[in-house]
Tab-separated table of C-alpha atoms in Angstrom:
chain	number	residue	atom	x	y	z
A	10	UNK	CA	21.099	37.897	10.953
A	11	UNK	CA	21.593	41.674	10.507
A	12	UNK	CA	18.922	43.701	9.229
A	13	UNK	CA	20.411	44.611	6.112
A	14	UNK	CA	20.655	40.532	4.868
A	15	UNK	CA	16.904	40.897	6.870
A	16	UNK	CA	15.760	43.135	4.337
A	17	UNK	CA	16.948	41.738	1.499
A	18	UNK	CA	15.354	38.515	1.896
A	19	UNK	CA	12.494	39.330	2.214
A	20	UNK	CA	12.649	39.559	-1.798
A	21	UNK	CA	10.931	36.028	-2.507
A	22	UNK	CA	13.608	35.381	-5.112
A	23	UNK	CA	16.660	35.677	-2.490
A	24	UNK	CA	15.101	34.279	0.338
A	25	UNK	CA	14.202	30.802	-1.798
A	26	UNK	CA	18.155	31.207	-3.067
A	27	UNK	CA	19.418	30.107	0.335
A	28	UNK	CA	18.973	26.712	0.440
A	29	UNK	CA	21.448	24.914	2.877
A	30	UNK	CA	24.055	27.786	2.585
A	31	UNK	CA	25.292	29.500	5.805
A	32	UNK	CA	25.358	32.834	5.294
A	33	UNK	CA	28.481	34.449	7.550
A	34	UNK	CA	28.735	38.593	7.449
A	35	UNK	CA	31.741	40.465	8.554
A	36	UNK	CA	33.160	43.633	7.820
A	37	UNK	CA	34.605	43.413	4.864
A	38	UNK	CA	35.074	45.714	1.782
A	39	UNK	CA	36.467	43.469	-0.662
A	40	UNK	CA	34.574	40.850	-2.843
A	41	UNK	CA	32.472	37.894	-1.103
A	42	UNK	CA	34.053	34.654	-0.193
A	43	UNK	CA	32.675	31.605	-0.704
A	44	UNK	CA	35.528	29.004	0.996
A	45	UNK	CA	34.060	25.977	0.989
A	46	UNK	CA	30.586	24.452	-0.303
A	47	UNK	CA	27.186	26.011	0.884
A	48	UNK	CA	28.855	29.020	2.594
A	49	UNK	CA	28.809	32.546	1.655
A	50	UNK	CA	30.913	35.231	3.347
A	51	UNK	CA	29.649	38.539	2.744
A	52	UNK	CA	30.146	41.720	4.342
A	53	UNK	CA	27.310	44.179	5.374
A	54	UNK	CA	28.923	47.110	3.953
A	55	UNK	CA	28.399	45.334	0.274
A	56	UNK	CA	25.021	43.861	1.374
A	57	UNK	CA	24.196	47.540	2.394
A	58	UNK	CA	25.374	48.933	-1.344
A	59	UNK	CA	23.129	49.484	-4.181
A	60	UNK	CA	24.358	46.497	-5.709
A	61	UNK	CA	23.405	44.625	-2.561
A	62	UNK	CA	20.682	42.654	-4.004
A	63	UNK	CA	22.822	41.214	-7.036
A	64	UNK	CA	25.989	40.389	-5.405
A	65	UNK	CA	23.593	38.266	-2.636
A	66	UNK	CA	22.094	36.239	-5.471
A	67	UNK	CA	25.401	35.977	-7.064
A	68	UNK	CA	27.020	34.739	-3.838
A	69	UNK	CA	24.215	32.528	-3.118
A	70	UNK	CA	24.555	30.914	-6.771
A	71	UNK	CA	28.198	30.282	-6.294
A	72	UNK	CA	27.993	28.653	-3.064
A	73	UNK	CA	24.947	26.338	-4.271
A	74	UNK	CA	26.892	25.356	-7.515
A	75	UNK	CA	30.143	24.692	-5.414
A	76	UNK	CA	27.989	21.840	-4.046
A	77	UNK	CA	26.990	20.309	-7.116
A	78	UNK	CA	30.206	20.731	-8.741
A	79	UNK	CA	33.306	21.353	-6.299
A	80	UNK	CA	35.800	20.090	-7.984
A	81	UNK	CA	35.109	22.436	-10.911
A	82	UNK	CA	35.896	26.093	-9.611
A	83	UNK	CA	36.102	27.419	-13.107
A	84	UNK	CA	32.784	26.999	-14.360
A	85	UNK	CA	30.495	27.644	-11.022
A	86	UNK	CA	32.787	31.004	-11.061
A	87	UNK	CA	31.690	31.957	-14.425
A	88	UNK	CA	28.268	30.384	-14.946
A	89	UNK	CA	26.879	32.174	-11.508
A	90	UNK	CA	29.033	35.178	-12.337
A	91	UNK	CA	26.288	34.755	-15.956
A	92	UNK	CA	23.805	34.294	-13.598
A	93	UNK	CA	24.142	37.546	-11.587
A	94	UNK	CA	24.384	39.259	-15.173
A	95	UNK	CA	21.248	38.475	-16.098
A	96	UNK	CA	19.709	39.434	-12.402
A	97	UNK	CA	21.318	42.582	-12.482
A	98	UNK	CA	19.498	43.040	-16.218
A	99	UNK	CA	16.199	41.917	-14.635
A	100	UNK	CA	16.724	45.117	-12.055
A	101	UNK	CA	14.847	47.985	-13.282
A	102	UNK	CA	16.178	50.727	-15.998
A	103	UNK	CA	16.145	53.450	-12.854
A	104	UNK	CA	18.769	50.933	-10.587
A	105	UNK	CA	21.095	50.537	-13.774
A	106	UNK	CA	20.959	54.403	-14.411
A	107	UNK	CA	21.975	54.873	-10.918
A	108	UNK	CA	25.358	53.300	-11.087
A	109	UNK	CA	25.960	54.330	-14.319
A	110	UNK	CA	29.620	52.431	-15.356
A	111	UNK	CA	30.866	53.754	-11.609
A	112	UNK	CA	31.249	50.029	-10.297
A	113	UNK	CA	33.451	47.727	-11.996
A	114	UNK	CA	31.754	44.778	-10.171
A	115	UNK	CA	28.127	45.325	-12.224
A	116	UNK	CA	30.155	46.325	-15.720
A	117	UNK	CA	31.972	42.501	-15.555
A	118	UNK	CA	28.651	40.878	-14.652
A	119	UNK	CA	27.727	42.894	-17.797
A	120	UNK	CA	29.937	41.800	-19.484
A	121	UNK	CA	28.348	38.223	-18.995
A	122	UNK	CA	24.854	38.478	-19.299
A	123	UNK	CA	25.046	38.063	-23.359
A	124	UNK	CA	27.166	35.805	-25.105
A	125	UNK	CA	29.955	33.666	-23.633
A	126	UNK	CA	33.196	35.365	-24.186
A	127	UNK	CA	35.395	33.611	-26.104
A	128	UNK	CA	39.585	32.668	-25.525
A	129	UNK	CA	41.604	35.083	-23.535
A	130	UNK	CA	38.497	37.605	-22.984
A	131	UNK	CA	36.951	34.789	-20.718
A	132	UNK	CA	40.279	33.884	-19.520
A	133	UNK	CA	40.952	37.467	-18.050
A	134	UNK	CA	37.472	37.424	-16.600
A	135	UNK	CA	38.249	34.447	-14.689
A	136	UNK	CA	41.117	36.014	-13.105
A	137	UNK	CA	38.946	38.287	-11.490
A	138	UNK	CA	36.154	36.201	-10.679
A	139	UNK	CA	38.278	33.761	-8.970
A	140	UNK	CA	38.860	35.967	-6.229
A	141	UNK	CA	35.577	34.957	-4.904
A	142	UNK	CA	36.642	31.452	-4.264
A	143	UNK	CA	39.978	31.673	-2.501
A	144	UNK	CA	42.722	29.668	-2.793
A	145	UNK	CA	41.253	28.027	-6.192
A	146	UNK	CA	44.109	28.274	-8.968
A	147	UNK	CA	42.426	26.280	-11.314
A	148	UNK	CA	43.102	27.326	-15.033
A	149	UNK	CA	40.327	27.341	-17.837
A	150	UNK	CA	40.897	24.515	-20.492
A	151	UNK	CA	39.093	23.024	-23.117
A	152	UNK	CA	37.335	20.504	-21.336
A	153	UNK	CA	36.205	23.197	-18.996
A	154	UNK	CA	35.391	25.714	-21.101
A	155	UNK	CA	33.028	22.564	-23.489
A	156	UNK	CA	31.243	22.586	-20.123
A	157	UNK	CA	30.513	25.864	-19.621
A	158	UNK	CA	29.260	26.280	-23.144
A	159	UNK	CA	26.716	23.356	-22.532
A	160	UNK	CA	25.835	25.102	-19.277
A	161	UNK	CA	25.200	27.997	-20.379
A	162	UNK	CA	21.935	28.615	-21.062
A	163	UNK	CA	20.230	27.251	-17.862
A	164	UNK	CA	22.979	29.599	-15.755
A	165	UNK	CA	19.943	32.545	-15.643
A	166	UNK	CA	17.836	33.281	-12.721
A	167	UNK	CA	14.605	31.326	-12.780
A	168	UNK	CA	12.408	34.526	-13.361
A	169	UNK	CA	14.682	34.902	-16.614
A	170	UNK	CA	13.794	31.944	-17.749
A	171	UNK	CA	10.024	32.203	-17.247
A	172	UNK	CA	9.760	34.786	-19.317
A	173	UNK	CA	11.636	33.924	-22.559
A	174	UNK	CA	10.753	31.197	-24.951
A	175	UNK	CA	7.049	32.560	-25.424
A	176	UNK	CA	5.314	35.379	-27.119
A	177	UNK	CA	5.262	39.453	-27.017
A	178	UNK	CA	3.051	38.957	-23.669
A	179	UNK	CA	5.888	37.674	-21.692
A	180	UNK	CA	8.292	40.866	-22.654
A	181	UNK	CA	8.799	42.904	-19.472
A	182	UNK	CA	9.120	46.991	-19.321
A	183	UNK	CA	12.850	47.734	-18.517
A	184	UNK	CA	12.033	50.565	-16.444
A	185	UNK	CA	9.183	49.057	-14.670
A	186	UNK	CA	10.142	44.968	-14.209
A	187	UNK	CA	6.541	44.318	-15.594
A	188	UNK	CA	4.887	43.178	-18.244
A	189	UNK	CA	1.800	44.713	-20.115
A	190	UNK	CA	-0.195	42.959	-17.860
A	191	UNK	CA	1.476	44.982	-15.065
A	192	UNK	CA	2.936	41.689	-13.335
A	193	UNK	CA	6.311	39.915	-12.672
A	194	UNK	CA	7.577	36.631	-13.959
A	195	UNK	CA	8.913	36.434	-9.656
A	196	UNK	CA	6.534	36.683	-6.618
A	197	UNK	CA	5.357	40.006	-5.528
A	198	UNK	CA	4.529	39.361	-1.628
A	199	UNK	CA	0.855	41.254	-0.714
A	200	UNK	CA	-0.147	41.001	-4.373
A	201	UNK	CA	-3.241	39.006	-4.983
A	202	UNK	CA	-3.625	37.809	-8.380
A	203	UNK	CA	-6.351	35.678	-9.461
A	204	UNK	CA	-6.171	35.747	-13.836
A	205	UNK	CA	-4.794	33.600	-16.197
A	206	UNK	CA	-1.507	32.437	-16.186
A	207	UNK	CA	-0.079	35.392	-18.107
A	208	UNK	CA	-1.779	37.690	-16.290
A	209	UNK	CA	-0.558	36.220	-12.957
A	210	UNK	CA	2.692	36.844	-11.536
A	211	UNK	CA	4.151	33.790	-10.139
A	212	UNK	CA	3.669	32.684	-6.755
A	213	UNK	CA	6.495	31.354	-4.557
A	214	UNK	CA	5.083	27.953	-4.389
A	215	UNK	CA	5.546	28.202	-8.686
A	216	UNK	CA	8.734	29.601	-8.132
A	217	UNK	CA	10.269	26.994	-6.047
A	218	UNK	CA	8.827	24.614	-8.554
A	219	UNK	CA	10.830	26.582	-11.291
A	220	UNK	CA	14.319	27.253	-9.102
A	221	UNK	CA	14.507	24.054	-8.759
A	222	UNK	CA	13.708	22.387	-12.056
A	223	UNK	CA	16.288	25.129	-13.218
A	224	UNK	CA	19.051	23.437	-10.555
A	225	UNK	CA	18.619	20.173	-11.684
A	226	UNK	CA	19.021	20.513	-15.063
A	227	UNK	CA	21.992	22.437	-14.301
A	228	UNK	CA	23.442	20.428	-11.696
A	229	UNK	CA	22.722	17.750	-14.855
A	230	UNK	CA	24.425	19.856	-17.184
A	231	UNK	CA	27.291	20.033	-14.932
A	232	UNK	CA	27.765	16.397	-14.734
A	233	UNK	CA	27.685	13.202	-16.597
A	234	UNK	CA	23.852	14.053	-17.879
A	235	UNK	CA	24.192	17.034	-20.256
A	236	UNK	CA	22.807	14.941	-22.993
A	237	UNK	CA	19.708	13.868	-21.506
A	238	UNK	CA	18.960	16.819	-18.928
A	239	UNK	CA	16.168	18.654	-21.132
A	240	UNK	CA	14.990	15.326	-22.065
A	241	UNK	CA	14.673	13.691	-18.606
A	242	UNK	CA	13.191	16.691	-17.646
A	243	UNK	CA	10.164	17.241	-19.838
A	244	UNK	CA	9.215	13.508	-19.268
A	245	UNK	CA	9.366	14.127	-15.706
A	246	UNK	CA	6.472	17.073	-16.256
A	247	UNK	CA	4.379	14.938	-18.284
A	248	UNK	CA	4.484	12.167	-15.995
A	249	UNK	CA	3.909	14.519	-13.225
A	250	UNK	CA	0.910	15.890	-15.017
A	251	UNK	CA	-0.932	12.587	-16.285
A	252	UNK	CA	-0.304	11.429	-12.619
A	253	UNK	CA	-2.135	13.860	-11.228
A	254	UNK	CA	-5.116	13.811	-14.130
A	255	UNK	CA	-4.369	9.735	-13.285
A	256	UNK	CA	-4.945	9.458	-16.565
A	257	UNK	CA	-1.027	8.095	-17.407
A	258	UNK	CA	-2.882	4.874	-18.982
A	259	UNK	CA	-4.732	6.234	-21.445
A	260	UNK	CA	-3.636	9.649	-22.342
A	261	UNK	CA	-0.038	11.841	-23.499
A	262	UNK	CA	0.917	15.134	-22.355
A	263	UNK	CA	2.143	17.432	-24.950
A	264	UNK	CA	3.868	20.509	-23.468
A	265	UNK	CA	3.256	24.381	-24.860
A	266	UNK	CA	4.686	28.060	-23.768
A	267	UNK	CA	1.041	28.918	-23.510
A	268	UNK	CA	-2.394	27.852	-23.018
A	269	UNK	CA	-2.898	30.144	-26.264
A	270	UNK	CA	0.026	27.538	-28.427
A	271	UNK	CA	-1.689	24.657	-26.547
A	272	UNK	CA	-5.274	25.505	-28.802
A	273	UNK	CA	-3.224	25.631	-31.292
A	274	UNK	CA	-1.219	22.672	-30.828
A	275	UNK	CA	-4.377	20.788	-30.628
A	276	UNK	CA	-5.195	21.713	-34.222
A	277	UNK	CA	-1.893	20.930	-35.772
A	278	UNK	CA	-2.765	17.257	-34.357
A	279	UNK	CA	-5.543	16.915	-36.394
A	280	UNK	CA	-4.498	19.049	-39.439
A	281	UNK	CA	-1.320	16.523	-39.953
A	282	UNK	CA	-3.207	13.437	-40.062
A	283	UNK	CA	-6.151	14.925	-43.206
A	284	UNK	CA	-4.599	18.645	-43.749
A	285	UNK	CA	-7.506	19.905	-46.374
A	286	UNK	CA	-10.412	17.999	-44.921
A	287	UNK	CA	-13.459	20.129	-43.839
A	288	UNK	CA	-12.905	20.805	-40.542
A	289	UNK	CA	-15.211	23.053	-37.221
A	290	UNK	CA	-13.031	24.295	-34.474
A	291	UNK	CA	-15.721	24.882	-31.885
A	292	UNK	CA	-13.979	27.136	-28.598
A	293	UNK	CA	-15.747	28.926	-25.751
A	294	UNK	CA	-17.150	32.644	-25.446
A	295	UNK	CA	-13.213	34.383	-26.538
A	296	UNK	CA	-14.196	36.926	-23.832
A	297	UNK	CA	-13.895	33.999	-21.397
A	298	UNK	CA	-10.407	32.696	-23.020
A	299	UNK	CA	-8.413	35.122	-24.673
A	300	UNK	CA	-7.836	37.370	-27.894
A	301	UNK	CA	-5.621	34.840	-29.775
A	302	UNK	CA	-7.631	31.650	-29.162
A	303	UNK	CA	-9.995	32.135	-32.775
A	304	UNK	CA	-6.615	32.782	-34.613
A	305	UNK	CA	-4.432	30.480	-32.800
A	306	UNK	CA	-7.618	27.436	-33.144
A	307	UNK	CA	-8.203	28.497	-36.946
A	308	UNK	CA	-4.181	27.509	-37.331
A	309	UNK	CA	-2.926	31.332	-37.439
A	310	UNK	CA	-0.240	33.487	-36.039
A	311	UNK	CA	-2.007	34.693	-32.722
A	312	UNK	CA	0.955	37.375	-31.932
A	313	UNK	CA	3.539	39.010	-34.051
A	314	UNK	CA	6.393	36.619	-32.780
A	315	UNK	CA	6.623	33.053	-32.862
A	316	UNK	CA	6.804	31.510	-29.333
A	317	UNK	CA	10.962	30.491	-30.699
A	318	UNK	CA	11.379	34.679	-31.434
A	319	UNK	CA	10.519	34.368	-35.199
A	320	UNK	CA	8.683	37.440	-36.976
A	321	UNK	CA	5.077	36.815	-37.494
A	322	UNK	CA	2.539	38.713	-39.426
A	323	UNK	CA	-1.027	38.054	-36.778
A	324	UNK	CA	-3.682	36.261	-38.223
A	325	UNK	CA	-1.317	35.067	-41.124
A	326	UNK	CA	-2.253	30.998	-41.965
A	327	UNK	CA	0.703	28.837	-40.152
A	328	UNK	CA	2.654	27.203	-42.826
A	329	UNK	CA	1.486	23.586	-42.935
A	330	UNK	CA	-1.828	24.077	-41.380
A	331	UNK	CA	-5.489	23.141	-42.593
A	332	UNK	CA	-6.772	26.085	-44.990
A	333	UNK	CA	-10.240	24.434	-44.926
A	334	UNK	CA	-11.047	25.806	-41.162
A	335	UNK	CA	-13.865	27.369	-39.823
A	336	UNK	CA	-14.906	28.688	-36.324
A	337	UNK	CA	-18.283	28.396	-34.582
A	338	UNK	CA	-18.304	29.914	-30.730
A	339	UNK	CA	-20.011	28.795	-27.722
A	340	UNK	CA	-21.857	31.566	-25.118
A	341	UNK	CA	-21.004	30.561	-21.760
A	342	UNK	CA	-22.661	34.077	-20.512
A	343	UNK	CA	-26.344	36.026	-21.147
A	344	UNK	CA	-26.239	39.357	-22.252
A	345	UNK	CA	-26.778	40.935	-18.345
A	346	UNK	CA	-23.572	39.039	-17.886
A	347	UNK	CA	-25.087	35.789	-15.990
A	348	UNK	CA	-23.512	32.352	-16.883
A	349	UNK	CA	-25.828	30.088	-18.179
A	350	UNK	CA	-26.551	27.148	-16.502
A	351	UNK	CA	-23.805	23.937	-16.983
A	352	UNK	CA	-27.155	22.324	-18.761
A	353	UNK	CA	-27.424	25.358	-21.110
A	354	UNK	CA	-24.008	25.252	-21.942
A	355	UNK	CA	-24.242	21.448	-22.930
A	356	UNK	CA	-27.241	22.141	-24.951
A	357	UNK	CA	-25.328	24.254	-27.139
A	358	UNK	CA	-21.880	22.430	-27.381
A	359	UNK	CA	-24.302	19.159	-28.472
A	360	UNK	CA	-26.232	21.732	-31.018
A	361	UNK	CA	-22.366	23.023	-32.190
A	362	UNK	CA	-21.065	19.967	-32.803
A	363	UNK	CA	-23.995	18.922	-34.524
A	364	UNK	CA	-24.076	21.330	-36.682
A	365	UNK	CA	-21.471	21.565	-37.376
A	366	UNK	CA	-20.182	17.814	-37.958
A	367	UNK	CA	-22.530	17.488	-41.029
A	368	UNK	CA	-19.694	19.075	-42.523
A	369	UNK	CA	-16.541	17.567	-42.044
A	370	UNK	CA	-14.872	16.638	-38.590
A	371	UNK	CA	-15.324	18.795	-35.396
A	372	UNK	CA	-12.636	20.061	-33.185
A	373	UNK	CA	-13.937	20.970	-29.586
A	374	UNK	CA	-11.845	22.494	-27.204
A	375	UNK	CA	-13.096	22.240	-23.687
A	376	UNK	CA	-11.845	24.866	-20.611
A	377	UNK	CA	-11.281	23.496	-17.170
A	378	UNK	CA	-12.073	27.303	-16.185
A	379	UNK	CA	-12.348	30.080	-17.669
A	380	UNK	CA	-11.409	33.619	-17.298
A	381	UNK	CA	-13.902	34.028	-14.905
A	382	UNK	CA	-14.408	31.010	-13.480
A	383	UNK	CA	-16.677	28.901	-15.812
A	384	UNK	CA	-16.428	25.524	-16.081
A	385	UNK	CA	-17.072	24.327	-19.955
């Protein structure tokens, strides 16, 4: 291994990209080659370019989709090409700047990190592409092109993916890679982090979990599953989840972009079934949870996006949710800052609810931990 392809994996991301490919560096100039299944031939002098990083992942992409689908040279040329696009968007503003529109390589992976180019556009892009698997001729169709279309959206990196379908929190700072909670939706090796989810950036155990969750469903897209991939997929998670809880006998999973939409989710439940009834949502010291729990419990918009991208005004009442909603708080801390004892804590959850269930139903959302590591 030279030091160059040394180097570069030790970026978590890469390095967990390998998989079973053989990775074979010469000197060449030209593209990379991948000739047959689960091998990648790459020259150092790219591997040693600014673009280095992306045309790795792109190579490694190509070579792990030509095992799931080799008899379909089309669509694992263009759906990792998509991939690398979005990679190369997930580099930071100060990379992109630096090659400016000099290398014709990063403007066509450009080119497919938004929308899938329709007709001759994708056609022509092919043409080039396919000089990364040689000797494959193969012509885009219909049939092929149906495929790439249901593809499509699960051909992004796995750190892409982690950080879309959720709220504002999630965005990351083009320039930087982070978001406002200054981490990465991809491992950062010698970074400790110890917060909430959000405030965590993933760890390589999480992000092996997610690379490959995002493989099967598009190794299932690829195939004879592409109806049922998000489908089997989800239930897979929920059974994982109630197995470990071993609670898949009495209990259902329901799963949320956040543990923010989960409080939230939790009140929908109940508002559906008596909408205007009186109703207590009792929740834990906010300090301990976070700032949109009392909006996001009380059946309000807790951000100024919807988790699907939709505008929201905060603190707005959700369409369809109880009006008839009030909050009551539990301390899980004194005022010098010490926890209160797990009997204290009891006390007043039993004093909440009672209280509060003289008028109407109660709603009591427990925390396996909190922010700081309470227990309530």
């Amino acid at each position: 291994m030279s030091r160059t392809l040394e180097r570069l994996l030790q970026r978590p991301e890469l390095q967990l990209a390998v998989g079973e490919t053989r990775i074979d560096i010469n000197d060449d100039t030209g593209p990379f080659r991948v000739p047959s299944p689960h091998l990648l031939v790459i020259g150092e002098r790219i591997l040693a370019s600014p673009s280095g990083a992306v045309a790795l992942r792109h190579g490694l992409e190509l070579a792990w989709m030509r095992g799931i689908a080799p008899d379909d040279p089309v669509a694992c040329g263009v759906l990792s090409a998509r991939l690398a696009g979005l990679y190369l968007v997930g580099e930071t503003a100060a990379f992109q700047e630096s090659r400016g529109d000099a290398d014709p390589y990063l403007i066509l992976l450009r080119r497919l990190s938004g929308d899938l180019p329709e007709g001759r556009a994708l056609v022509l892009l092919w043409k080039i592409l396919s000089a990364h698997q040689p000797g494959q001729k193969a012509d885009l169709n219909q049939t092929i092109y149906d495929r790439i279309v249901c593809a499509w959206p699960m051909a992004q990196p796995a750190e892409h993916l982690i950080a879309t379908g959720g709220d504002p929190r999630l965005r990351l700072d083009p320039a930087t890679g982070f978001n406002a909670y200054g981490c990465m939706p991809r491992p950062q090796p010698g970074v400790v982090t110890f917060s909430s989810c959000t405030a965590s950036s993933l760890s390589e155990r999480g992000y092996m979990a997610a690379e490959a969750a995002r493989r099967r469903m598009l190794a299932g897209f690829l195939g004879e599953r592409s109806g049922r991939v998000l489908t089997e997929e989800t239930d897979r998670i929920r059974a994982s989840l109630l197995g470990h809880y071993e609670v898949a006998d009495r209990a259902e999973a329901v799963l949320a972009p956040s543990g923010t939409d989960a409080t939230m989710l939790a009140t929908a439940l109940v508002s559906t079934k008596r909408p205007h009834a009186p109703t207590t949502v009792v929740v834990m010291e906010l300090s301990e949870t976070g700032a949109g729990v009392p909006q996001a419990a009380a059946g309000r918009h807790f951000a100024d996006a919807a988790s699907l991208g939709e505008k929201a005004m905060r603190g707005d009442v959700i369409e369809g949710f109880n009006t008839n909603l009030r909050l009551r708080t539990v301390s899980l801390r004194k005022v010098d800052g010490r926890p209160h004892t797990p009997e204290e804590i009891e006390a007043e959850i039993a004093r909440a609810v009672a209280e509060t269930g003289r008028h109407g139903r109660v709603i009591l959302h427990a925390i396996d931990l909190s922010k700081t590591g309470i227990l309530a």
